[in-house]
Coordinates of C-alpha atoms and ligand atoms in Angstrom, one line a residue:
X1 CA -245.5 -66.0 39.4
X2 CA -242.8 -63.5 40.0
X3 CA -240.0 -64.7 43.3
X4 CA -240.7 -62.6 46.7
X5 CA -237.5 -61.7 48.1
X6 CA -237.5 -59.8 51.2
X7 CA -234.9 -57.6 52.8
X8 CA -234.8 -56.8 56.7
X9 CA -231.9 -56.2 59.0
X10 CA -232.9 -59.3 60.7
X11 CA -233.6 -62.3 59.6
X12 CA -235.5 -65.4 61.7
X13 CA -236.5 -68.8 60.2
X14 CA -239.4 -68.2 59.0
X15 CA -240.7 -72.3 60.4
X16 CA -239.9 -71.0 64.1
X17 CA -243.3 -69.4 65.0
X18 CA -241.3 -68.1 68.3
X19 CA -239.8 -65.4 66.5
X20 CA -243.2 -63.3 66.7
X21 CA -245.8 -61.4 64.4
X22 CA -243.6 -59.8 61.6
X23 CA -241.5 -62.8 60.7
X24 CA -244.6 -65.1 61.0
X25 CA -245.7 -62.6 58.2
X26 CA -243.5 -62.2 56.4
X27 CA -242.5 -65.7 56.3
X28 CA -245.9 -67.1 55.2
X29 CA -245.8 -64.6 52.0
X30 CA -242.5 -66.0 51.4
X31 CA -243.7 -69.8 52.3
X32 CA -246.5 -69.2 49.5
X33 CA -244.9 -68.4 46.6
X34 CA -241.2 -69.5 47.9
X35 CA -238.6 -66.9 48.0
X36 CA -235.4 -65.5 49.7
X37 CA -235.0 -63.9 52.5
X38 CA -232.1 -61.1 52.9
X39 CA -230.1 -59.7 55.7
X40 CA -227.9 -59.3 58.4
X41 CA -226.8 -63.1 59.9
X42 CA -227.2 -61.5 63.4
X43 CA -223.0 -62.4 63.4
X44 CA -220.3 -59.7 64.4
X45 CA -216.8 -60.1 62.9
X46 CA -214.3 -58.4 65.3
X47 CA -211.2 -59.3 62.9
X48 CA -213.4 -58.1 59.7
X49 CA -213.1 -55.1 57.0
X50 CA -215.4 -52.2 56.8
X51 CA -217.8 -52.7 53.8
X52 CA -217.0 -56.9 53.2
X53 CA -219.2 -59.3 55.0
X54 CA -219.0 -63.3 54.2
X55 CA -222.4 -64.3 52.4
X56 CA -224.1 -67.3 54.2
X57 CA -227.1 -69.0 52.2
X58 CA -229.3 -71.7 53.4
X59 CA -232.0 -73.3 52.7
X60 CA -235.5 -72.9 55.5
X61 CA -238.3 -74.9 53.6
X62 CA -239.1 -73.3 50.7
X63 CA -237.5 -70.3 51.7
X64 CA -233.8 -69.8 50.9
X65 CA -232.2 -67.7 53.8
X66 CA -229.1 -65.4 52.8
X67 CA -227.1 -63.4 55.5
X68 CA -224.0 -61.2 55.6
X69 CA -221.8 -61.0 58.7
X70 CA -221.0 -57.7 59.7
X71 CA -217.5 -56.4 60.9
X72 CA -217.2 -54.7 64.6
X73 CA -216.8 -51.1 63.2
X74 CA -219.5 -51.4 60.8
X75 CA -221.7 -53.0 63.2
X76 CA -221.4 -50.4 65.7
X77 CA -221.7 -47.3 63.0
X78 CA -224.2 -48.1 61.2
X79 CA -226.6 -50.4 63.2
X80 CA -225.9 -49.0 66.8
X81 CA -224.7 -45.7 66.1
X82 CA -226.8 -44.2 63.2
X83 CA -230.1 -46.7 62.9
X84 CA -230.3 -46.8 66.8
X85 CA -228.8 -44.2 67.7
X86 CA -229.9 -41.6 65.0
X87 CA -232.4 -43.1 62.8
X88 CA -234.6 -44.1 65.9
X89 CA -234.8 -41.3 67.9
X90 CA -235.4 -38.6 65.2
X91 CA -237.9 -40.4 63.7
X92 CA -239.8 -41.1 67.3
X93 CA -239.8 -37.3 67.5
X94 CA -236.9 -36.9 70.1
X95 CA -233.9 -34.8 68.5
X96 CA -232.7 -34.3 71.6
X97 CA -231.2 -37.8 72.0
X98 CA -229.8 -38.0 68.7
X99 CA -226.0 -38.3 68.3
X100 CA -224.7 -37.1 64.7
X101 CA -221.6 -37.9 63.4
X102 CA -220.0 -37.7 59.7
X103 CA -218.5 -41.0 60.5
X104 CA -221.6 -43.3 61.1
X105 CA -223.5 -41.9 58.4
X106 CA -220.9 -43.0 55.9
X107 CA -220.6 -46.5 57.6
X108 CA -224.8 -46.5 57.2
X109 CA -224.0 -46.0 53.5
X110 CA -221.8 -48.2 53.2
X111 CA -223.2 -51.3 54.8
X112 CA -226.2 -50.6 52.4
X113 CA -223.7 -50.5 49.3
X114 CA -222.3 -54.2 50.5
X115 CA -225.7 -55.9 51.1
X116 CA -226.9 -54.2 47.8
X117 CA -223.8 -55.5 46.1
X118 CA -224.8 -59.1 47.8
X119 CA -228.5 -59.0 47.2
X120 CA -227.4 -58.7 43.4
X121 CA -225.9 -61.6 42.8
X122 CA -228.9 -63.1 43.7
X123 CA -231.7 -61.4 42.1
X124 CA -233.8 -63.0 39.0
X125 CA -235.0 -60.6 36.5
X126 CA -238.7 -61.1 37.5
X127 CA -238.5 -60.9 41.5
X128 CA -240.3 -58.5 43.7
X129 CA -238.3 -57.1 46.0
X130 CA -239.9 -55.9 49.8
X131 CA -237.6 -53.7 52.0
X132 CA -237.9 -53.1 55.7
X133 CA -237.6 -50.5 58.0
X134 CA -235.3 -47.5 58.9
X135 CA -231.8 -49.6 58.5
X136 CA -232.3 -50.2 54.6
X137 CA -234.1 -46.7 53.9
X138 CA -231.0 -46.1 51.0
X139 CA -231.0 -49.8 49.7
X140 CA -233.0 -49.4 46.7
X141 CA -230.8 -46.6 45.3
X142 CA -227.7 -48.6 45.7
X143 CA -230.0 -51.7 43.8
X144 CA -230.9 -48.9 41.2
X145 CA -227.5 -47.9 40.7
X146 CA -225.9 -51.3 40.2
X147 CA -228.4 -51.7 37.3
X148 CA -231.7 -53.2 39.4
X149 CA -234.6 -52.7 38.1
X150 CA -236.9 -55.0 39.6
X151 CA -240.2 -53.5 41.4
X152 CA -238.6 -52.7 44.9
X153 CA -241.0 -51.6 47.7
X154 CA -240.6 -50.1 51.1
X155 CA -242.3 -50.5 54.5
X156 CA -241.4 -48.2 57.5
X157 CA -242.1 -49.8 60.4
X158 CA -241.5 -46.2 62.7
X159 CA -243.2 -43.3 62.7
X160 CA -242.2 -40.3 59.9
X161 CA -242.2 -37.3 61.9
X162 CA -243.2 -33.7 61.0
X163 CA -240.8 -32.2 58.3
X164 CA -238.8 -29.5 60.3
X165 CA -237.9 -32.9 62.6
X166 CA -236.3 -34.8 59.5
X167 CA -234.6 -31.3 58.1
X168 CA -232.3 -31.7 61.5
X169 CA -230.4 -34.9 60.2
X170 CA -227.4 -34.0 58.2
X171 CA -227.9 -35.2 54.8
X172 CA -231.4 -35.3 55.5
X173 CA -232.3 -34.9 51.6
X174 CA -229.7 -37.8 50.1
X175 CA -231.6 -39.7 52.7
X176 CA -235.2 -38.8 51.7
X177 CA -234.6 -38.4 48.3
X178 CA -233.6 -41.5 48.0
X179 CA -236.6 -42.9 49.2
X180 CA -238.0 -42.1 45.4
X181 CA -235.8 -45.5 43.8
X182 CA -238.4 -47.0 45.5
X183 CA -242.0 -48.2 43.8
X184 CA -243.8 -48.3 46.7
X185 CA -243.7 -46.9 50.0
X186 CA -245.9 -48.3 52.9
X187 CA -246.3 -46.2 56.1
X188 CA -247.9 -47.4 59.3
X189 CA -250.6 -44.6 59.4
X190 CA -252.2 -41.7 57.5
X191 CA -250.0 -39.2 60.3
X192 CA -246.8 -40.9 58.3
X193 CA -247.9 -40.2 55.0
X194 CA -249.1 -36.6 55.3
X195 CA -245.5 -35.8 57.1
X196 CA -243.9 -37.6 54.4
X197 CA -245.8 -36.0 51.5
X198 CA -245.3 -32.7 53.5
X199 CA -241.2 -33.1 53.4
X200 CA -241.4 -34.2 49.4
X201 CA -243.0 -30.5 49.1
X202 CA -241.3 -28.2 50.9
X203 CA -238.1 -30.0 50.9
X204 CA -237.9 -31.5 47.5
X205 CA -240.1 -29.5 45.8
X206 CA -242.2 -32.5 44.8
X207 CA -245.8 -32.4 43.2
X208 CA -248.3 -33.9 44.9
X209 CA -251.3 -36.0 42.7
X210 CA -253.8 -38.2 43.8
X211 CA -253.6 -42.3 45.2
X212 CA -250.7 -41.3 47.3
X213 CA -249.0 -40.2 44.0
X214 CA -245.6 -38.0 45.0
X215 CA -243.1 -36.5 42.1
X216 CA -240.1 -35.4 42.9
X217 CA -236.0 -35.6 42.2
X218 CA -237.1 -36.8 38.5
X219 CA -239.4 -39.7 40.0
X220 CA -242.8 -41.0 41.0
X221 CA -243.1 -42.9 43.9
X222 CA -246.5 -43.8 45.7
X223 CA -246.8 -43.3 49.7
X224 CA -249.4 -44.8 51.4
X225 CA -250.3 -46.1 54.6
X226 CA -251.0 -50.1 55.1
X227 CA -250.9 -50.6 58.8
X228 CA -249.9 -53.6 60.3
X229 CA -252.0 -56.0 61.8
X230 CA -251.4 -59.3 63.8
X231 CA -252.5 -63.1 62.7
X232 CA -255.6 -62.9 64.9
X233 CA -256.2 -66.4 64.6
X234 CA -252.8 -67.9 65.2
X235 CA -252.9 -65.5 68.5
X236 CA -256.1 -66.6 69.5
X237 CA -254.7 -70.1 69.6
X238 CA -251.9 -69.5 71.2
X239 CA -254.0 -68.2 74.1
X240 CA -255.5 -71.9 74.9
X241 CA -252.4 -73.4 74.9
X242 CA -251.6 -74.8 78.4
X243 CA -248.2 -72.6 78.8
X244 CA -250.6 -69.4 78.5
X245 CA -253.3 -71.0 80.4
X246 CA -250.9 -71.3 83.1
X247 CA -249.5 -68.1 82.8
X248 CA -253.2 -66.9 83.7
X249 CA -253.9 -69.2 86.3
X250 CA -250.7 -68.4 88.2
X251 CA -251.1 -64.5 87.7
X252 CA -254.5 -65.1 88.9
X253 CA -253.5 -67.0 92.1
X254 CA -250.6 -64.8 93.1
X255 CA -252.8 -61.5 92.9
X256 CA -255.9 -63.2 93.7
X257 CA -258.2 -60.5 94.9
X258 CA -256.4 -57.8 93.4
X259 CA -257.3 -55.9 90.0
X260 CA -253.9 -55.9 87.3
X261 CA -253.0 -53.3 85.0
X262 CA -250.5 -54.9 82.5
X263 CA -247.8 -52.9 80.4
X264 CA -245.3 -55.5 78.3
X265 CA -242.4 -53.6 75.9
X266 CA -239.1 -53.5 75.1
X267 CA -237.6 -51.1 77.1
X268 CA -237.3 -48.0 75.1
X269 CA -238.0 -44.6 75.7
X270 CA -240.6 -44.5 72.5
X271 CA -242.6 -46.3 74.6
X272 CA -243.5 -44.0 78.0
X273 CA -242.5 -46.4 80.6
X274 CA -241.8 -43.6 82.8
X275 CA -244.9 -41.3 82.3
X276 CA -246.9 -44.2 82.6
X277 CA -245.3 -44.9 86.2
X278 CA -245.8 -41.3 87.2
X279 CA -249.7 -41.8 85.8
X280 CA -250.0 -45.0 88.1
X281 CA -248.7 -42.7 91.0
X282 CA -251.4 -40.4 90.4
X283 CA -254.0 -43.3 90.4
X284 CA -252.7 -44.0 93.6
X285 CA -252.5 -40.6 95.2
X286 CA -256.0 -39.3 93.8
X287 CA -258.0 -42.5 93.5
X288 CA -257.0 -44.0 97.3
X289 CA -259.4 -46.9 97.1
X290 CA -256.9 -48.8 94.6
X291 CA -254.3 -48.6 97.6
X292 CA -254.1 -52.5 98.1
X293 CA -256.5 -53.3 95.2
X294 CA -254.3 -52.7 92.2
X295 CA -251.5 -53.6 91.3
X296 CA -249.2 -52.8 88.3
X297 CA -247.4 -55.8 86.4
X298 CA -244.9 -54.5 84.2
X299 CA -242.6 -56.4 81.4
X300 CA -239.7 -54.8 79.9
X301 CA -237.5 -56.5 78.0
X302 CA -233.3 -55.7 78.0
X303 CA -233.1 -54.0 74.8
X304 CA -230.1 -52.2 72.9
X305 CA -228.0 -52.1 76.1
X306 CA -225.1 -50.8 74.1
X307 CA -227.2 -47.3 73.0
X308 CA -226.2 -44.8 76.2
X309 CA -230.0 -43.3 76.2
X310 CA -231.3 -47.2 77.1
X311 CA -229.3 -47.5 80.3
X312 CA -230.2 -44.5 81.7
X313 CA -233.9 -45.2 81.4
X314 CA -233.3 -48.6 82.6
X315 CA -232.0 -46.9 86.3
X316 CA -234.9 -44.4 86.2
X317 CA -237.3 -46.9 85.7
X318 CA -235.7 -49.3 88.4
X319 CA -235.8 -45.9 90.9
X320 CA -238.9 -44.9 90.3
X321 CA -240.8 -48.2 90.3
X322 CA -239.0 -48.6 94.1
X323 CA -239.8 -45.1 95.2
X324 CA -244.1 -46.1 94.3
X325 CA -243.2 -49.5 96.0
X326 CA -241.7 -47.5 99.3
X327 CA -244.1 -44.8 99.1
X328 CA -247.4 -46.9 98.7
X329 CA -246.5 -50.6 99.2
X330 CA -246.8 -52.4 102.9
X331 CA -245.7 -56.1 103.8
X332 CA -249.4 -57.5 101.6
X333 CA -248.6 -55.1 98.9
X334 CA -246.2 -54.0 96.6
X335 CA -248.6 -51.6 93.5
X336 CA -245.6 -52.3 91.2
X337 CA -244.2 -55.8 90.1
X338 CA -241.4 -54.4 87.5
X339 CA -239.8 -57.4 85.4
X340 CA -236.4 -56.5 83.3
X341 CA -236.9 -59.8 81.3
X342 CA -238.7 -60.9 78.6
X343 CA -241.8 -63.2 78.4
X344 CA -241.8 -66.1 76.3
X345 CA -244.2 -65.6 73.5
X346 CA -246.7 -68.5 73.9
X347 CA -247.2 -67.4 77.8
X348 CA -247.9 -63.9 76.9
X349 CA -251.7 -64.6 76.2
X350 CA -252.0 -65.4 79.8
X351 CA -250.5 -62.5 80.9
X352 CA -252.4 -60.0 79.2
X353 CA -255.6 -61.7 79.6
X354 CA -255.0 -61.5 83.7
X355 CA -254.6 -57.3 83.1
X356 CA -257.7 -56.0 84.0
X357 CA -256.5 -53.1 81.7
X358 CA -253.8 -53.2 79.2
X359 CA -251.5 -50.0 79.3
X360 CA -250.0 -48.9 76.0
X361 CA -248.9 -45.8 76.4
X362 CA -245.9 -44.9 74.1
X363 CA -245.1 -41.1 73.5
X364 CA -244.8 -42.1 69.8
X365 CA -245.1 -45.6 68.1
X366 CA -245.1 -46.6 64.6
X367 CA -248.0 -49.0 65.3
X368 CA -247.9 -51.0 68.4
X369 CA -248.9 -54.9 68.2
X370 CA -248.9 -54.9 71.5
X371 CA -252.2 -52.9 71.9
X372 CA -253.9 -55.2 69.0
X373 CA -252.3 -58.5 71.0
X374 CA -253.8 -57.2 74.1
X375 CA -257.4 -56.6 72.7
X376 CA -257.2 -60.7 71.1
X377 CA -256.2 -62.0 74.3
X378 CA -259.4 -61.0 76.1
X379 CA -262.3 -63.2 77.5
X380 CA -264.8 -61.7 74.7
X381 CA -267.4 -62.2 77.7
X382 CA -265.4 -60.9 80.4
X383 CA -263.1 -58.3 78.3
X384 CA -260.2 -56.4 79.8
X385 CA -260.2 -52.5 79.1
X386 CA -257.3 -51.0 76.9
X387 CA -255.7 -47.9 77.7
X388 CA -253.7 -46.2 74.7
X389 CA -251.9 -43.5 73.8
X390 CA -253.0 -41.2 70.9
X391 CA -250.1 -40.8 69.6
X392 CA -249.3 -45.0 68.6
X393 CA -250.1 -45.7 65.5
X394 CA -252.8 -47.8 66.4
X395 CA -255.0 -45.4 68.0
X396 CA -256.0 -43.9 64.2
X397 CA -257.7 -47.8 64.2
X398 CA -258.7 -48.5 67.6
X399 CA -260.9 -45.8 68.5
X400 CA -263.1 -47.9 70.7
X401 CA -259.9 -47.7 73.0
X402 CA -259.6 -45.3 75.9
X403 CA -257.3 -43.0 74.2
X404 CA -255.3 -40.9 76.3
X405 CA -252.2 -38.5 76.3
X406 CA -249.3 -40.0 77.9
X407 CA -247.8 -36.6 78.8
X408 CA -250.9 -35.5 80.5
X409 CA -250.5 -37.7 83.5
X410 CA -253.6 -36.8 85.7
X411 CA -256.2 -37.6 82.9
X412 CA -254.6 -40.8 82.2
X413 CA -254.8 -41.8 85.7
X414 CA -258.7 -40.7 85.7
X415 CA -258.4 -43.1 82.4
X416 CA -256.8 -45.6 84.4
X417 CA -260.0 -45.2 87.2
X418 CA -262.6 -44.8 84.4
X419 CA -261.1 -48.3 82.7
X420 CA -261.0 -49.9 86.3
X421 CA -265.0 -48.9 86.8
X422 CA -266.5 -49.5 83.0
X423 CA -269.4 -52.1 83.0
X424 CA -269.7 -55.0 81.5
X425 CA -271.5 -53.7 78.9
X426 CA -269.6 -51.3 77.6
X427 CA -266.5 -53.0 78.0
X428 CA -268.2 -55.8 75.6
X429 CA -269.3 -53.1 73.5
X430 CA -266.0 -52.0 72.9
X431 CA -264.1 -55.3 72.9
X432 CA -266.4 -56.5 70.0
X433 CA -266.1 -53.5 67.5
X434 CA -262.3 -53.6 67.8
X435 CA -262.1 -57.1 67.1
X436 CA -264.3 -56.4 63.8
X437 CA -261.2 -54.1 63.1
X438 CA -258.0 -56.2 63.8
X439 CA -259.7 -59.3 62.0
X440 CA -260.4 -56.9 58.6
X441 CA -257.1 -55.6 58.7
X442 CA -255.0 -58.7 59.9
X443 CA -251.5 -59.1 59.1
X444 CA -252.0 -61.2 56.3
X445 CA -254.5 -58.3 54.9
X446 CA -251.3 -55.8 55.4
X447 CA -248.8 -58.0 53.3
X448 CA -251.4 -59.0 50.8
X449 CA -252.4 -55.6 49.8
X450 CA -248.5 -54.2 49.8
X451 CA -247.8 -57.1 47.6
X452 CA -250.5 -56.8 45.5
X453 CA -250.5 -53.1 44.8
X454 CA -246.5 -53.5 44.6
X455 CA -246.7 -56.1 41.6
X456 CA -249.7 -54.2 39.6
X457 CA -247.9 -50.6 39.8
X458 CA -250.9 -49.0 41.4
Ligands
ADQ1 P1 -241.5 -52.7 68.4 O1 -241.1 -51.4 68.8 O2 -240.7 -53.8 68.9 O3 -241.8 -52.9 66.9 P2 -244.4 -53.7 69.0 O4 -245.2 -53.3 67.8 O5 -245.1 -53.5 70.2 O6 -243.0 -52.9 69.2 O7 -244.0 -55.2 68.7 C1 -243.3 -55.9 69.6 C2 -243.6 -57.4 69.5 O8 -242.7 -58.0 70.4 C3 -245.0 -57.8 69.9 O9 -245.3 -58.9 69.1 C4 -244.8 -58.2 71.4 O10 -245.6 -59.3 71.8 C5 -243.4 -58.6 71.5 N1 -242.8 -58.1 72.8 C6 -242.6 -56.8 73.1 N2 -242.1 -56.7 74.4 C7 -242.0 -58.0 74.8 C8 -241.6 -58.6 76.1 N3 -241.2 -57.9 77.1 N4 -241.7 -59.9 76.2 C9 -242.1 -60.7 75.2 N5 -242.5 -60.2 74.0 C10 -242.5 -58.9 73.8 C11 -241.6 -52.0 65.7 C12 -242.3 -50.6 65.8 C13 -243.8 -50.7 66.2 C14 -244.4 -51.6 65.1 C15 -243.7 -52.9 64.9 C16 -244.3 -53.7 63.7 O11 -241.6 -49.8 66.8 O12 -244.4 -49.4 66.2 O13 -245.8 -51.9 65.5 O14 -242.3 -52.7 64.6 O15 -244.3 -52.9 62.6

């Protein structure tokens, strides 16, 4: 049986369920077979050299964990600058908040040139190689170049956006093009793939055959969606642990009497933290009767702080959640309860279990686990409503959701209302045909059918 070896920008031991759905993931593929685990140590050298990084290896289980350090300037250019501050933002559909510069681009390059140059020294003739996400889109090329030529995949955690978007990055077809030293390319959603297949053709030229089959720049690469799911079972037991247990019971106490929308992100403009406080306004202003009733709980976790484009949304979000609170609030009430902080993980059941209605509402997300965490965490006799944008990933599985348009902020407050009023019934009715859905296509479904179709060449 051919070694796993998986690449990601981050790496998390792989025993520490903590760290959340993907590592979970991908750390039981890697537990199964035993394998190596590639990436950024997370460390930033200020008195390093651009392009060297020490190698660190260690052993987690059966998994062998290897990490490079990362100097200052190559930190900054290529993971805050270009991923986060390029990369991101393009791809989520927002040109407008993209900073480009010759400079980062080359430092992007670069970093991927060292970690390919590391990754090397490692490899075995007969491992499988399973690259993640938007930081390591040119590793494979760099592998390919040094003489690699191992099966190498690639998942894309983000959304692809429509091809006139990419064509505004500079060097938009070195980046694309070399997307085809790949074997396989995973996408979170049919939407992905037709944009990316889209780009091959009018950019590259490419020819377009069937299973996802695109030729182009002297290669054949298949693109397909696999979207991600969530270990369904290992979040269903995390909800009867006493730490979410308490979570509910304490939710349930302080807002006793009072219905709870939840919303829980990292706090990133993909994710419409702001039009979903102007929806809750609208709630408020043309559905009275929740004056009092309802109240909104939301989580956002402190994320990228040093990206400009964060801290500004942070003090938007902070103004505006204080101007519904002066507007609507009195001394019993305040409708929003606004948390900059994150939630531990195994109290997160609780919360979202207390929400009446779950609010997932990003203007664009690759998939969203929060929507399918949401929907697990429900009393299946008692079920909570969810609320999600169309344009998530998630929504082209989770149909039985109310899906709405974040941008069109009356109807999702009428969505808000018509989640608030749903019978028992219906809500049961939908709780149970989405659960038929995230249990088919769980997240060990997702990494098992990458894998699988990765290793035969299909
Ligand atoms: P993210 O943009 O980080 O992921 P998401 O899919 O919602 O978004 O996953 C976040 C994970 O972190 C969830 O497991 C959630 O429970 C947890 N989380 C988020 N906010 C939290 C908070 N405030 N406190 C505690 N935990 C929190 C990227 C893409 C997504 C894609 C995933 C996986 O942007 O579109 O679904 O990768 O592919």
């Amino acid at each position: 049986m051919s070694r796993l070896v998986v690449v990601s920008n981050r790496v998390a031991d792989p025993r520490k369920t903590s760290s959340g759905g993907l590592a979970v993931a991908v750390g039981q593929a890697l537990e199964s077979s035993g394998g190596l685990w590639f990436g950024w140590s997370g460390k930033i050298r200020e008195d390093g050299t651009p392009g060297e990084g020490e190698l660190h290896t260690s052993q987690a289980g059966k998994v062998q964990m290897a990490t490079v350090d990362l100097c200052r300037e190559d930190h900054d250019a290529y993971y805050l600058n270009y991923s986060n501050g390029v990369l991101w933002p393009v791809f989520h559909y927002r040109l407008e908040l993209a900073d480009f510069r010759a400079a980062d681009l080359n430092s992007y390059r670069q970093v991927n040139k060292l970690f390919a140059h590391k990754l090397h020294s490692l490899l075995r003739p007969d491992d499988i190689i399973w690259v993640h996400d938007y930081h390591l889109i040119p590793l494979a090329a760099e592998l390919r170049a040094m003489g690699c030529r191992q099966r190498i995949g690639f998942f894309l955690h983000i959304p692809v956006p429509p091809p006139q978007l990419l064509a505004a990055i500079p060097d938009h077809e070195w980046l694309m093009r070399s997307l085809f030293s790949y074997d396989l390319l995973g996408f979170q959603s049919e939407t992905d793939v037709t944009h990316f297949r889209h780009y091959a053709e009018s950019e590259l030229h490419a020819q377009l055959g069937d299973d996802g089959l695109v030729d182009a720049v002297g290669a054949q690469v298949h693109a397909r969606a696999y979207p991600i799911g969530i270990d369904v079972d290992e979040f269903q037991s995390l909800g009867e642990n006493g730490d979410a247990q308490d979570m509910y019971k304490k939710l349930k106490s302080t807002y006793s009497g009072q219905r709870l929308l939840v919303g829980v992100e990292r706090l990133d403009y993909s994710k419409g933290l702001r039009h979903r406080l102007y929806a809750f306004r609208r709630l408020l202003e043309n559905y009275p009767e929740n004056r009092g009733q309802t109240t909104l709980v939301q989580i956002a976790s402190p994320s990228r702080e040093a990206v400009g484009a964060y801290e500004d949304l942070r003090r938007s979000l902070e103004s505006l959640s204080g101007s519904i609170n002066g507007d609507f609030g009195d001394l019993e009430w305040n409708p929003v309860r606004y948390v900059h902080r994150s939630v531990a993980r195994k109290r997160l059941p609780g919360l979202y279990r207390a929400g009446s209605v779950g609010l997932v509402t990003p203007l664009r997300d690759g998939m969203n686990l929060v929507a399918k965490e949401y929907v697990v965490a429900q009393n299946p006799e008692d079920p909570g409503v969810l609320v999600l944008s169309r344009f998530a990933g998630a929504a082209e599985q989770l149909q039985e959701a109310l899906l709405v348009n974040p941008y069109d902020v009356s109807k999702t407050a009428e969505m808000i209302q018509r989640a608030l009023h749903m019978s028992l019934e219906e809500r049961i009715e939908r709780h149970t045909a989405l659960m038929e859905r995230l249990r088919e296509h769980d997240v060990h479904w997702w990494s098992k059918t990458f894998l699988s179709d990765l290793n035969s060449g299909r």
